[in-house]
Amino acid sequence: MTKAVPYFFLRDELGINENKMLRISLDNPQVLALSVERSLGPKVAWLRLALRLTEAEAATLVGGSPGMLLLSIEDNLAPKLSWLQEELGFETEERRKLVLRCPQVLTTSPGSLLMKLAFLKDDVGMSRDEVQRAVRSMPSLLVLSLDTLVDKAEYLTAEFGVTQQDVGSLLTRAPALFFQSLETGLKPKARFLRRDLGLDTDSMAFLLRRMPRALNYNIVSRGRPLLQFLTRGPLNFSREEVARNPPLSLPPLRRCHLPSLPPPSSNLSLIH
């Protein structure tokens, strides 16, 4: 009897497309050395049963994170699905949706998952329900490195003046903040709020607590023209008035259609 070939099993029987098969060949060649009968077939069947996946969903899952096929069902995959239920309260349907949105959850080490959960619960004081809400909103929080989480939390508390408890609220309400680069994302936005808009630390903390998702927009490139518009021409607000009612309290900046303004003269410019 001819043995099944892993490449053709994944492509023809599971339905992974050629582009993803090429990535598997280049990035995870070990997968193609596994036995179809003893490893690939049983693991795919187990994933479909455990997560109630259709054949197309199984192809998407494995194609998105083929390294999971290198892991043991008993020692790795099954305990992680149990952990998602026992620690975070995700039942079968929610686990299915979560894993399909972020297949890398199944390839993240158990130790990393435990350390991140400890940080969320113990360091920033999130309840189980809050962690569940944050992960449901952005499953990739579970695969973000602990160092990245800690660095962003420390920066927000130091620069924006929020508390550790606030950090937990931000993770629940606006988890995308923690995926921004410090150097090209959060730091330029903090400089804009502080230098251009004139907010002090208390005001920055208030703004972040009130509208955390505002920092997901490019407030620097959109905020400067808006600030010019508000402080010049017919509106002629003072910088102090704008600081008390930041442009971020207007509709999302990406939706603002600002008029073209001539370059301000040096003695009128409020933008440095």
C-alpha positions in Angstrom: 0.0 0.0 0.0 1.4 3.4 -1.0 2.0 5.8 1.9 0.3 9.1 1.7 2.5 12.1 1.0 2.3 14.9 3.5 2.4 17.7 0.9 -0.5 16.2 -1.1 -2.5 15.4 2.0 -2.4 19.0 3.2 -3.0 20.4 -0.3 -5.5 18.0 -1.8 -7.3 16.4 1.1 -7.2 19.3 3.6 -7.4 22.0 1.0 -4.5 24.3 1.8 -3.8 26.5 -1.2 -0.5 26.5 -3.1 0.7 29.8 -1.8 0.4 28.6 1.8 1.9 25.3 0.9 4.9 27.2 -0.4 5.2 29.0 2.9 4.9 25.7 4.8 7.7 24.3 2.6 10.0 27.3 3.3 9.1 28.1 6.9 8.0 24.8 8.4 9.6 22.0 6.4 9.4 19.7 9.4 5.7 19.5 9.0 6.2 17.8 5.6 8.3 15.1 7.2 5.5 14.0 9.5 3.6 10.8 8.8 0.1 11.3 7.4 -1.2 8.1 9.1 0.4 8.6 12.5 0.6 12.3 12.9 -1.0 14.7 10.4 -4.2 12.9 9.8 -5.0 12.2 13.5 -4.1 15.8 14.5 -6.2 17.4 11.8 -9.1 15.1 12.7 -8.7 16.0 16.4 -8.6 19.7 15.7 -11.8 19.5 13.6 -13.6 17.5 16.4 -12.3 19.6 19.3 -13.1 22.9 17.7 -16.0 21.8 15.6 -14.3 23.0 12.4 -15.5 22.7 8.9 -13.0 21.4 6.4 -12.4 24.9 5.0 -11.9 26.2 8.6 -9.4 23.5 9.3 -7.5 24.4 6.2 -7.5 28.1 7.2 -6.3 27.2 10.7 -3.5 24.9 9.8 -2.5 27.1 6.8 -2.2 30.1 9.1 -0.1 28.3 11.8 1.2 25.0 10.5 3.6 24.7 13.5 0.7 23.4 15.5 1.0 20.1 13.7 4.4 19.6 15.3 2.8 19.7 18.8 1.5 16.8 20.8 -2.3 16.6 21.3 -2.1 15.2 24.8 0.8 17.3 26.1 0.2 20.6 24.3 -2.9 21.2 22.2 -5.5 19.7 24.4 -4.2 21.4 27.6 -4.3 24.8 25.9 -7.9 24.4 24.8 -8.8 23.4 28.4 -6.9 26.4 29.7 -8.9 28.7 27.5 -12.0 27.3 29.1 -10.9 26.9 32.7 -8.9 30.1 33.1 -10.7 32.5 30.7 -14.2 31.0 30.5 -14.3 30.4 26.7 -16.7 27.6 25.8 -16.4 25.6 22.6 -17.9 28.1 20.2 -15.9 31.0 21.5 -12.7 28.9 21.5 -13.4 28.0 17.9 -13.8 31.7 16.9 -10.8 32.8 19.0 -8.4 30.1 17.5 -9.6 30.8 14.0 -8.9 34.5 14.4 -5.5 33.9 16.0 -4.2 30.4 15.3 -0.9 31.3 17.0 -2.6 30.9 20.3 -2.1 27.1 19.9 1.6 27.5 19.2 2.4 29.9 22.1 4.1 28.1 24.9 2.0 27.3 28.0 4.5 29.1 30.2 4.1 32.3 28.1 0.4 32.1 28.4 0.5 31.6 32.2 2.9 34.5 32.7 0.8 36.9 30.6 -2.3 35.9 32.5 -0.5 36.5 35.8 0.5 40.0 34.6 -3.0 40.9 33.5 -4.6 39.7 36.7 -1.9 40.4 39.4 0.0 43.3 38.0 -2.7 45.4 36.5 -5.6 44.0 38.5 -7.9 42.7 35.7 -10.7 40.4 36.7 -11.4 37.2 34.8 -14.3 38.9 33.0 -12.1 41.8 32.0 -9.4 39.5 30.6 -12.0 37.6 28.7 -13.4 40.8 27.2 -9.9 42.0 26.2 -9.0 38.6 24.6 -12.4 38.4 22.9 -11.9 41.8 21.4 -8.3 41.1 20.3 -7.2 37.4 20.7 -3.6 38.3 19.6 -3.1 39.8 23.1 -2.4 36.2 24.1 0.5 36.0 21.7 2.0 39.4 22.3 5.2 39.1 24.2 5.2 39.8 28.0 8.1 42.3 27.6 6.0 44.3 25.1 3.0 44.4 27.5 5.2 45.5 30.4 7.0 48.1 28.3 3.7 49.7 27.1 2.2 49.6 30.5 5.2 51.3 32.0 5.3 54.0 29.3 1.6 54.8 29.7 1.9 55.1 33.4 5.0 57.3 33.2 4.1 59.5 30.3 0.3 59.7 30.4 0.0 59.6 34.2 -2.4 56.7 34.3 -2.4 54.1 37.1 -1.9 50.4 36.9 -5.6 49.9 37.3 -6.2 52.3 34.4 -3.8 50.1 32.3 -6.2 47.2 33.0 -9.1 49.2 31.8 -7.2 50.3 28.7 -6.5 46.6 27.9 -10.2 45.9 28.2 -11.5 48.9 26.2 -8.7 49.6 23.7 -6.3 46.6 23.5 -4.9 47.8 20.1 -3.0 50.5 22.0 -0.6 47.8 23.2 0.3 46.8 19.6 1.5 50.2 18.6 5.2 50.9 18.4 6.6 53.0 21.2 9.0 54.9 18.9 6.7 55.5 15.9 3.3 55.3 17.6 2.8 56.2 21.2 5.8 58.6 21.7 5.0 60.9 18.8 1.3 61.1 19.9 2.3 61.9 23.5 4.6 64.7 22.2 1.8 66.1 20.1 -0.6 66.2 23.0 2.0 67.7 25.3 3.8 70.1 23.1 1.4 71.1 20.3 -1.9 70.8 22.1 -0.5 71.9 25.5 -2.0 69.2 27.7 -0.4 68.5 31.1 -0.1 65.1 32.6 -3.4 65.2 34.4 -5.2 66.2 31.2 -3.4 63.5 29.2 -4.5 60.9 31.8 -8.1 62.2 31.7 -8.1 62.0 27.9 -6.7 58.5 27.8 -9.3 57.3 30.4 -12.1 59.0 28.6 -11.2 58.2 24.9 -8.5 55.5 24.8 -9.3 54.5 21.2 -8.5 58.0 20.0 -4.9 57.1 20.2 -5.5 54.4 17.6 -5.8 57.2 15.0 -2.9 59.0 13.5 -3.5 62.1 15.7 -0.2 63.7 14.7 -0.7 64.0 10.9 -4.4 64.7 11.3 -4.2 66.7 14.5 -1.8 69.4 13.4 -3.9 70.6 10.5 -7.0 70.4 12.7 -5.3 72.5 15.4 -4.3 75.1 12.8 -7.9 75.2 11.6 -9.3 75.7 15.1 -6.8 78.4 16.2 -6.9 80.5 13.0 -9.5 81.9 10.7 -13.1 82.4 11.7 -13.0 80.1 14.7 -9.9 81.7 16.3 -9.9 79.5 19.4 -7.0 80.1 21.8 -4.6 77.2 22.3 -5.8 77.1 25.9 -9.4 76.7 24.8 -8.5 73.9 22.5 -6.5 72.2 25.2 -9.5 72.3 27.5 -11.6 70.7 24.7 -9.1 68.7 22.7 -9.7 68.0 19.0 -9.8 64.4 19.9 -13.3 65.0 21.4 -14.5 65.8 17.9 -15.6 63.0 15.4 -12.7 60.6 14.6 -9.9 62.6 13.0 -9.8 60.3 10.0 -13.3 61.5 9.0 -12.4 65.2 9.2 -12.2 67.0 5.9 -10.1 70.0 6.7 -9.9 73.1 4.4 -6.6 73.9 2.9 -4.9 76.7 4.8 -2.0 78.9 3.8 1.2 78.4 5.8 0.9 80.4 9.0 3.2 83.4 9.5 6.0 82.9 12.0 4.4 85.1 14.6 1.0 83.4 14.4 2.1 79.8 14.2 1.2 77.7 17.2 2.8 74.5 15.8 6.4 74.0 16.5 
